[in-house]
Amino acid sequence: MPRLLGVLGGMGPLATVDFLGKLIAENPAGRDQDHVPVITYSVPQIPCRVEAILGNGASPLPAMVAGLEVLARAGVEAVAIACNTAHFWYDDLARVSAVPILHIADAACADIAAGSCVGLLGTEAALQAGIYQSRLAARGVRSLVNAPELRARCVLPAISLVKQGRAAEAGRRLEPAIKDLLGQGAETVILACTELPVALDAIGSDYRRRVIDPARALARAAIAWSFA
Amino acid sequence: MPRLLGVLGGMGPLATVDFLGKLIAENPAGRDQDHVPVITYSVPQIPCRVEAILGNGASPLPAMVAGLEVLARAGVEAVAIACNTAHFWYDDLARVSAVPILHIADAACADIAAGSCVGLLGTEAALQAGIYQSRLAARGVRSLVNAPELRARCVLPAISLVKQGRAAEAGRRLEPAIKDLLGQGAETVILACTELPVALDAIGSDYRRRVIDPARALARAAIAWSFA
């Protein structure tokens, strides 16, 4: 029997559904019974993570802790969080959680070779949290970000459009930011916000071959954990 | 604050993800916080519903009851079940459930006019359960099914292909069964298995304009309930 996974979701709701889809798509199982058993807590009525990190709003930590407790009481043996920005509070969550929490950046960075150069796309808040930069530096990988102006023009609107269900528009808005990072010498680009892969998928973007989708990497890690 | 919905899923896992996507798509909300809060229990390690109804396997009822109990303890105020065939056990589940269970066939039949003729596509087991026929008859609506041979050739393979992640093949396999029902005089066709809309979506089928997707109808009912 595979182990029961908990998913702390709702940040946002569509990214959570996207993650659950990847948990199926990345598993070669042919039968229902061979898929990961999972309980998902997706309650989007939670303070905005971005505003909290930037110091403009209430902390989402109590709501996240409440979700973790519901999952642990329901019997999950580990938790995945389908939101990069929420990992800003990873250490606080891990300290109080009754079960281990799989880290999205550990999963995304697992296969990146030392000496390479990686671009990072995400909210200001996610980048400020530094969850990718610290792991990449520790592996001897250089990281690049867009200039703030380009980020404001491409990345934040793309995230917002996905949350509004306008994923194709989001994809077209996002592509120039990826092109910019590749032009600066990045060999691959980490899409450090769970909404961004949804945007590229919606337009079948060619850039998908040049990016790492942390949610997909987390799904693979969760499948490996469940069946270990 | 919208009310917390429970989803009893995993039957199958992809249909559950499809339902959660519809819970977002059918909601005009522009902000994360305006989406339905939901806890999803998706544990596919449960006896096959079809085999149980046909008398060839263990009952899935104890596993479904266990899932309901987890959801109720987690604080949900109503439950939706994203599987038509599972509604064979609706009365048994409703009897023991601490919270109301929204019925997928009530949602799907809500807008069908008296005097019309409706085709039904689903597993033998789902059709044998009669959850649609009884509701349609009560509304003065005639219902039609495919001949068993055509059903065996089109519908069951389509469901199986979706479960294997081969949704486009499933869509092509399914279309002749819909064409047959329309040719017999059905004005609309109820896709009484949650895998079937996934199949038609995968090929952008023109028949989508002639069908009712009970999962989509259930999602609308759940949104209305949550925000009532």
Coordinates of C-alpha atoms in Angstrom, one line a residue:
Chain A
M1 CA 0.0 0.0 0.0
P2 CA 1.5 3.4 -1.0
R3 CA 1.8 6.0 1.7
L4 CA -0.9 8.7 2.1
L5 CA 0.3 12.1 1.0
G6 CA -1.2 15.4 2.2
V7 CA -1.3 18.4 -0.1
L8 CA -1.5 21.9 1.5
G9 CA -3.1 23.8 -1.4
G10 CA -5.4 26.7 -2.2
M11 CA -2.4 29.0 -2.9
G12 CA -3.9 29.3 -5.5
P13 CA -6.6 26.8 -6.2
L14 CA -5.8 26.3 -9.9
A15 CA -2.1 25.6 -9.1
T16 CA -3.3 23.0 -6.6
V17 CA -5.4 21.3 -9.3
D18 CA -2.4 21.5 -11.6
F19 CA -0.2 19.8 -9.0
L20 CA -2.8 17.0 -8.5
G21 CA -2.9 16.5 -12.3
K22 CA 0.9 16.2 -12.3
L23 CA 0.8 13.6 -9.5
I24 CA -1.2 11.5 -11.9
A25 CA 0.6 12.4 -15.1
E26 CA 4.1 11.7 -13.7
N27 CA 3.0 8.3 -12.5
P28 CA 3.2 5.5 -15.1
A29 CA 0.4 3.6 -13.3
G30 CA -2.2 2.1 -15.6
R31 CA -4.8 1.3 -12.9
D32 CA -6.6 3.7 -10.5
Q33 CA -5.2 1.6 -7.5
D34 CA -1.6 2.4 -8.5
H35 CA -1.9 6.1 -8.0
V36 CA -0.8 8.0 -4.9
P37 CA -3.5 8.2 -2.2
V38 CA -3.8 11.9 -1.3
I39 CA -5.8 14.2 0.9
T40 CA -5.8 17.8 -0.3
Y41 CA -6.6 20.8 1.9
S42 CA -7.4 23.6 -0.5
V43 CA -8.8 26.6 1.4
P44 CA -8.0 29.8 -0.5
Q45 CA -9.4 32.1 2.2
I46 CA -5.9 32.8 3.5
P47 CA -3.9 36.1 3.7
C48 CA -1.9 36.9 0.5
R49 CA 1.6 35.4 0.8
V50 CA 3.1 38.1 -1.4
E51 CA 1.8 41.0 0.6
A52 CA 2.8 39.4 3.9
I53 CA 6.4 38.9 2.7
L54 CA 6.6 42.4 1.4
G55 CA 5.4 43.6 4.9
N56 CA 2.0 44.9 3.7
G57 CA -0.4 42.3 5.1
A58 CA -1.3 39.7 7.7
S59 CA 0.7 36.5 8.0
P60 CA -0.7 33.4 6.3
L61 CA 1.2 31.2 8.8
P62 CA -1.6 30.5 11.2
A63 CA -3.9 29.5 8.4
M64 CA -1.2 27.2 6.9
V65 CA -0.6 25.7 10.3
A66 CA -4.3 25.0 10.7
G67 CA -4.3 23.3 7.3
L68 CA -1.3 21.2 8.2
E69 CA -3.0 20.1 11.5
V70 CA -6.1 19.0 9.5
L71 CA -4.0 16.9 7.2
A72 CA -2.0 15.3 10.0
R73 CA -5.2 14.4 12.0
A74 CA -6.6 12.9 8.8
G75 CA -3.6 10.5 8.7
V76 CA -1.3 11.8 6.0
E77 CA 2.4 10.7 6.5
A78 CA 4.0 13.6 4.6
V79 CA 2.9 16.9 3.1
A80 CA 3.6 18.6 -0.2
I81 CA 2.9 22.3 -0.6
A82 CA 2.0 23.3 -4.2
C83 CA 3.1 26.9 -3.9
N84 CA 6.6 28.2 -4.1
T85 CA 6.0 31.5 -2.3
A86 CA 4.5 29.6 0.7
H87 CA 7.9 28.0 1.2
F88 CA 9.0 31.3 2.7
W89 CA 7.4 29.9 5.9
Y90 CA 8.9 26.3 5.4
D91 CA 11.1 26.4 8.5
D92 CA 8.2 27.7 10.7
L93 CA 5.9 25.0 9.3
A94 CA 8.5 22.2 9.5
R95 CA 9.1 23.1 13.2
V96 CA 5.4 22.6 14.2
S97 CA 4.4 19.9 11.7
A98 CA 3.7 16.4 13.0
V99 CA 4.8 14.9 9.6
P100 CA 7.7 15.7 7.2
I101 CA 7.1 18.4 4.5
L102 CA 8.7 17.7 1.1
H103 CA 10.5 20.9 -0.1
I104 CA 9.6 22.1 -3.6
A105 CA 13.0 23.6 -4.2
D106 CA 14.9 20.5 -3.1
A107 CA 12.8 18.6 -5.7
A108 CA 13.3 21.2 -8.5
C109 CA 17.1 21.5 -7.9
A110 CA 17.8 17.8 -7.6
D111 CA 19.0 17.3 -11.2
I112 CA 20.8 20.6 -11.9
A113 CA 24.5 20.2 -12.7
A114 CA 27.2 22.1 -10.8
G115 CA 28.8 24.9 -12.9
S116 CA 25.7 25.7 -14.9
C117 CA 23.7 28.9 -15.0
V118 CA 20.0 29.0 -14.1
G119 CA 17.4 31.7 -14.6
L120 CA 14.7 32.3 -11.9
L121 CA 11.1 33.5 -12.6
G122 CA 8.8 34.2 -9.8
T123 CA 7.1 36.8 -7.6
E124 CA 9.3 39.4 -5.9
A125 CA 8.3 37.7 -2.7
A126 CA 9.4 34.2 -3.8
L127 CA 12.7 35.5 -5.1
Q128 CA 13.2 37.5 -1.9
A129 CA 12.6 34.3 0.1
G130 CA 15.7 33.0 -1.6
I131 CA 14.7 29.3 -1.4
Y132 CA 16.2 28.6 -4.9
Q133 CA 19.2 30.9 -4.7
S134 CA 20.5 29.3 -1.5
R135 CA 20.2 25.8 -2.9
L136 CA 21.7 26.6 -6.3
A137 CA 24.6 28.4 -4.7
A138 CA 25.2 25.4 -2.5
R139 CA 25.4 23.2 -5.6
G140 CA 27.8 25.7 -7.4
V141 CA 25.1 26.9 -9.8
R142 CA 24.9 30.6 -10.8
S143 CA 21.4 32.1 -10.8
L144 CA 20.0 35.1 -12.8
V145 CA 16.8 37.1 -12.5
N146 CA 15.1 39.6 -14.8
A147 CA 15.5 43.3 -14.2
P148 CA 12.7 44.5 -11.9
E149 CA 11.0 46.4 -14.7
L150 CA 10.7 43.4 -17.0
R151 CA 9.5 41.3 -14.1
A152 CA 6.8 43.8 -13.2
R153 CA 5.7 43.9 -16.9
C154 CA 5.7 40.1 -17.6
V155 CA 5.8 37.9 -14.5
L156 CA 3.3 39.4 -12.1
P157 CA 0.6 40.0 -14.8
A158 CA 1.0 36.4 -16.0
I159 CA 0.4 35.1 -12.5
S160 CA -2.6 37.3 -12.1
L161 CA -4.0 36.3 -15.5
V162 CA -3.7 32.6 -14.6
K163 CA -5.6 33.2 -11.3
Q164 CA -8.3 34.8 -13.4
G165 CA -8.6 31.7 -15.7
R166 CA -6.9 33.6 -18.6
A167 CA -4.0 31.2 -19.0
A168 CA -3.3 31.7 -22.7
E169 CA -3.0 35.5 -22.3
A170 CA -0.7 34.8 -19.4
G171 CA 1.5 32.6 -21.5
R172 CA 2.0 35.2 -24.2
R173 CA 2.8 37.8 -21.5
L174 CA 5.4 35.5 -19.9
E175 CA 7.5 34.5 -22.9
P176 CA 9.6 37.7 -23.2
A177 CA 10.8 37.2 -19.6
I178 CA 12.1 33.7 -20.4
K179 CA 13.7 34.9 -23.6
D180 CA 15.5 37.6 -21.7
L181 CA 17.0 35.1 -19.2
L182 CA 18.1 32.7 -21.9
G183 CA 19.7 35.7 -23.7
Q184 CA 21.6 36.6 -20.6
G185 CA 23.2 33.1 -20.6
A186 CA 20.8 31.0 -18.5
E187 CA 20.8 27.4 -19.7
T188 CA 17.5 26.6 -18.1
V189 CA 14.9 28.6 -16.3
I190 CA 13.1 27.6 -13.0
L191 CA 9.4 28.7 -13.0
A192 CA 9.4 29.5 -9.3
C193 CA 5.6 30.2 -9.1
T194 CA 3.1 27.4 -9.6
E195 CA 0.9 29.5 -11.9
L196 CA 3.7 30.0 -14.6
P197 CA 3.8 26.4 -16.0
V198 CA 0.0 26.6 -16.4
A199 CA 0.5 29.7 -18.5
L200 CA 3.1 28.1 -20.8
D201 CA 1.1 24.9 -21.2
A202 CA -1.9 26.9 -22.3
I203 CA -0.1 28.2 -25.4
G204 CA 2.0 25.1 -26.0
S205 CA 5.1 27.3 -25.7
D206 CA 8.3 26.1 -27.2
Y207 CA 10.1 27.5 -24.1
R208 CA 8.7 24.5 -22.2
R209 CA 11.7 22.6 -23.3
R210 CA 14.0 25.1 -21.5
V211 CA 12.3 25.3 -18.2
I212 CA 12.1 23.4 -14.9
D213 CA 8.6 23.1 -13.5
P214 CA 9.0 22.8 -9.7
A215 CA 5.5 21.5 -9.3
R216 CA 6.2 18.6 -11.7
A217 CA 9.5 17.9 -9.8
L218 CA 7.6 17.9 -6.5
A219 CA 5.0 15.5 -7.9
R220 CA 7.8 13.1 -8.9
A221 CA 9.4 13.4 -5.5
A222 CA 6.0 12.7 -3.9
I223 CA 5.4 9.7 -6.0
A224 CA 8.8 8.3 -5.2
W225 CA 8.2 8.9 -1.5
S226 CA 4.7 7.3 -1.5
F227 CA 5.9 4.1 -3.2
A228 CA 9.3 3.9 -1.4
Chain B
M1 CA -17.0 33.0 4.3
P2 CA -18.1 30.3 1.9
R3 CA -18.9 26.9 3.4
L4 CA -16.2 24.2 3.3
L5 CA -16.9 21.4 0.8
G6 CA -15.7 17.8 1.1
V7 CA -14.9 15.8 -2.1
L8 CA -14.9 12.1 -1.8
G9 CA -12.7 11.2 -4.8
G10 CA -10.2 8.8 -6.1
M11 CA -12.8 7.0 -8.2
G12 CA -10.8 7.5 -10.4
P13 CA -8.1 10.0 -9.5
L14 CA -8.1 11.8 -12.9
A15 CA -11.9 12.3 -12.7
T16 CA -11.4 13.8 -9.3
V17 CA -8.9 16.3 -10.6
D18 CA -11.2 17.1 -13.5
F19 CA -14.0 17.8 -11.0
L20 CA -11.8 20.1 -8.9
G21 CA -10.9 22.0 -12.1
K22 CA -14.6 22.5 -12.9
L23 CA -15.2 23.8 -9.4
I24 CA -12.8 26.6 -10.3
A25 CA -13.8 27.0 -14.0
E26 CA -17.5 27.2 -13.2
N27 CA -16.9 29.9 -10.6
P28 CA -16.7 33.5 -12.0
A29 CA -14.4 34.5 -9.1
G30 CA -11.4 36.6 -10.1
R31 CA -9.5 36.3 -6.8
D32 CA -8.2 33.1 -5.1
Q33 CA -10.2 34.0 -2.0
D34 CA -13.5 33.8 -3.9
H35 CA -13.1 30.1 -4.7
V36 CA -14.8 27.3 -2.9
P37 CA -12.8 26.0 0.1
V38 CA -12.5 22.2 -0.3
I39 CA -10.9 19.2 1.3
T40 CA -10.5 16.3 -1.1
Y41 CA -10.1 12.7 0.0
S42 CA -8.7 10.9 -3.1
V43 CA -7.6 7.4 -2.1
P44 CA -7.9 5.1 -5.1
Q45 CA -7.0 2.0 -3.2
I46 CA -10.6 1.0 -3.0
P47 CA -12.5 -2.1 -4.5
C48 CA -13.7 -1.6 -8.1
R49 CA -17.3 -0.2 -8.0
V50 CA -18.2 -1.8 -11.3
E51 CA -17.2 -5.3 -10.3
A52 CA -19.0 -4.9 -6.9
I53 CA -22.3 -3.9 -8.6
L54 CA -22.0 -6.8 -11.0
G55 CA -21.5 -9.1 -8.1
N56 CA -17.9 -10.0 -8.9
G57 CA -16.0 -8.3 -6.1
A58 CA -15.7 -6.8 -2.7
S59 CA -17.9 -3.9 -1.7
P60 CA -16.3 -0.4 -1.8
L61 CA -18.8 0.8 0.8
P62 CA -16.5 0.5 3.9
A63 CA -13.7 2.4 2.2
M64 CA -16.2 5.1 1.1
V65 CA -17.6 5.4 4.6
A66 CA -14.0 5.7 6.0
G67 CA -13.4 8.6 3.5
L68 CA -16.6 10.3 4.5
E69 CA -15.7 10.1 8.2
V70 CA -12.2 11.6 7.5
L71 CA -13.9 14.5 5.6
A72 CA -16.6 15.1 8.3
R73 CA -13.9 15.1 11.1
A74 CA -11.9 17.6 9.0
G75 CA -14.9 20.0 9.2
V76 CA -16.6 19.8 5.9
E77 CA -20.2 20.8 5.9
A78 CA -21.3 18.8 2.8
V79 CA -19.8 16.3 0.5
A80 CA -19.7 15.9 -3.3
I81 CA -18.8 12.5 -4.9
A82 CA -17.1 13.0 -8.3
C83 CA -18.1 9.5 -9.5
N84 CA -21.4 8.5 -11.0
T85 CA -21.1 4.8 -10.3
A86 CA -20.3 5.4 -6.7
H87 CA -23.8 6.9 -6.3
F88 CA -25.1 3.3 -6.4
W89 CA -24.3 3.4 -2.7
Y90 CA -25.7 6.9 -2.2
D91 CA -28.5 5.8 0.1
D92 CA -26.2 3.7 2.3
L93 CA -23.7 6.6 2.5
A94 CA -26.4 9.3 3.2
R95 CA -27.7 7.1 6.0
V96 CA -24.4 7.1 7.9
S97 CA -23.0 10.5 6.9
A98 CA -22.7 13.3 9.4
V99 CA -23.1 15.8 6.7
P100 CA -25.4 16.1 3.6
I101 CA -24.2 14.6 0.3
L102 CA -24.9 16.5 -2.9
H103 CA -26.3 14.0 -5.5
I104 CA -24.7 14.1 -8.9
A105 CA -27.9 13.0 -10.8
D106 CA -30.0 15.7 -9.0
A107 CA -27.5 18.3 -10.3
A108 CA -27.3 16.8 -13.8
C109 CA -31.1 16.5 -14.3
A110 CA -32.0 19.9 -12.8
D111 CA -32.4 21.7 -16.1
I112 CA -33.9 19.0 -18.3
A113 CA -37.4 19.8 -19.6
A114 CA -40.4 17.5 -19.2
G115 CA -41.3 15.7 -22.4
S116 CA -37.9 15.6 -23.9
C117 CA -35.8 12.5 -24.7
V118 CA -32.3 12.0 -23.2
G119 CA -29.6 9.4 -24.0
L120 CA -27.5 7.9 -21.3
L121 CA -23.9 6.8 -21.6
G122 CA -22.1 5.0 -18.7
T123 CA -20.9 1.7 -17.4
E124 CA -23.3 -1.2 -17.2
A125 CA -23.1 -0.8 -13.4
A126 CA -23.9 2.9 -13.5
L127 CA -26.9 2.3 -15.8
Q128 CA -28.0 -0.7 -13.7
A129 CA -28.0 1.5 -10.6
G130 CA -30.7 3.5 -12.3
I131 CA -29.8 6.9 -10.6
Y132 CA -30.6 8.8 -13.8
Q133 CA -33.5 6.7 -15.2
S134 CA -35.5 7.1 -12.0
R135 CA -35.0 10.9 -11.9
L136 CA -35.7 11.4 -15.6
A137 CA -38.9 9.3 -15.4
A138 CA -40.1 11.3 -12.4
R139 CA -39.7 14.5 -14.5
G140 CA -41.6 12.9 -17.5
V141 CA -38.4 12.5 -19.6
R142 CA -37.8 9.5 -21.8
S143 CA -34.4 7.9 -21.6
L144 CA -32.4 5.8 -24.1
V145 CA -29.3 3.7 -23.9
N146 CA -27.0 2.1 -26.6
A147 CA -27.4 -1.5 -27.5
P148 CA -25.1 -3.6 -25.1
E149 CA -22.8 -4.5 -28.0
L150 CA -22.1 -0.9 -29.0
R151 CA -21.7 0.0 -25.3
A152 CA -19.2 -2.7 -24.9
R153 CA -17.3 -1.6 -28.0
C154 CA -17.3 2.2 -27.3
V155 CA -18.1 3.2 -23.8
L156 CA -16.1 0.8 -21.6
P157 CA -12.9 1.0 -23.7
A158 CA -13.2 4.8 -23.6
I159 CA -13.4 4.8 -19.8
S160 CA -10.4 2.5 -19.5
L161 CA -8.3 4.6 -21.9
V162 CA -9.0 7.8 -19.9
K163 CA -7.8 5.9 -16.8
Q164 CA -4.6 5.0 -18.6
G165 CA -4.0 8.7 -19.6
R166 CA -5.0 8.1 -23.2
A167 CA -7.8 10.6 -23.4
A168 CA -7.7 11.5 -27.1
E169 CA -8.0 7.8 -28.1
A170 CA -10.8 7.5 -25.7
G171 CA -12.6 10.5 -27.3
R172 CA -12.4 8.9 -30.8
R173 CA -13.7 5.6 -29.4
L174 CA -16.6 7.3 -27.7
E175 CA -18.1 9.4 -30.5
P176 CA -20.0 6.6 -32.3
A177 CA -21.9 5.8 -29.2
I178 CA -23.1 9.5 -28.9
K179 CA -24.0 9.6 -32.6
D180 CA -26.1 6.4 -32.2
L181 CA -28.1 7.9 -29.3
L182 CA -28.7 11.2 -31.2
G183 CA -29.8 9.1 -34.3
Q184 CA -32.3 7.3 -32.1
G185 CA -34.0 10.6 -31.2
A186 CA -32.1 11.7 -28.1
E187 CA -32.0 15.5 -27.9
T188 CA -29.2 15.5 -25.4
V189 CA -26.9 12.8 -23.9
I190 CA -25.9 12.5 -20.2
L191 CA -22.3 11.4 -19.9
A192 CA -23.0 9.3 -16.8
C193 CA -19.3 8.4 -16.1
T194 CA -16.9 11.1 -15.0
E195 CA -14.2 9.8 -17.3
L196 CA -16.3 10.5 -20.5
P197 CA -16.2 14.3 -20.6
V198 CA -12.4 14.1 -20.2
A199 CA -12.4 12.0 -23.4
L200 CA -14.5 14.4 -25.4
D201 CA -12.5 17.4 -24.2
A202 CA -9.3 15.8 -25.3
I203 CA -10.3 15.9 -28.9
G204 CA -12.4 19.1 -28.8
S205 CA -15.4 17.0 -29.9
D206 CA -18.3 18.8 -31.6
Y207 CA -20.6 16.5 -29.6
R208 CA -19.8 18.5 -26.5
R209 CA -22.6 20.9 -27.4
R210 CA -25.1 18.0 -27.2
V211 CA -24.1 16.5 -23.9
I212 CA -24.6 17.1 -20.2
D213 CA -21.5 16.7 -18.0
P214 CA -22.8 15.7 -14.6
A215 CA -19.5 16.6 -13.0
R216 CA -19.8 20.1 -14.3
A217 CA -23.4 20.2 -13.1
L218 CA -22.3 18.9 -9.6
A219 CA -19.6 21.6 -9.5
R220 CA -22.2 24.3 -10.2
A221 CA -24.4 22.9 -7.5
A222 CA -21.5 22.8 -5.0
I223 CA -20.5 26.4 -5.8
A224 CA -24.1 27.5 -5.2
W225 CA -24.3 25.6 -2.0
S226 CA -20.9 26.9 -0.7
F227 CA -21.9 30.6 -1.3
A228 CA -25.6 30.3 -0.3

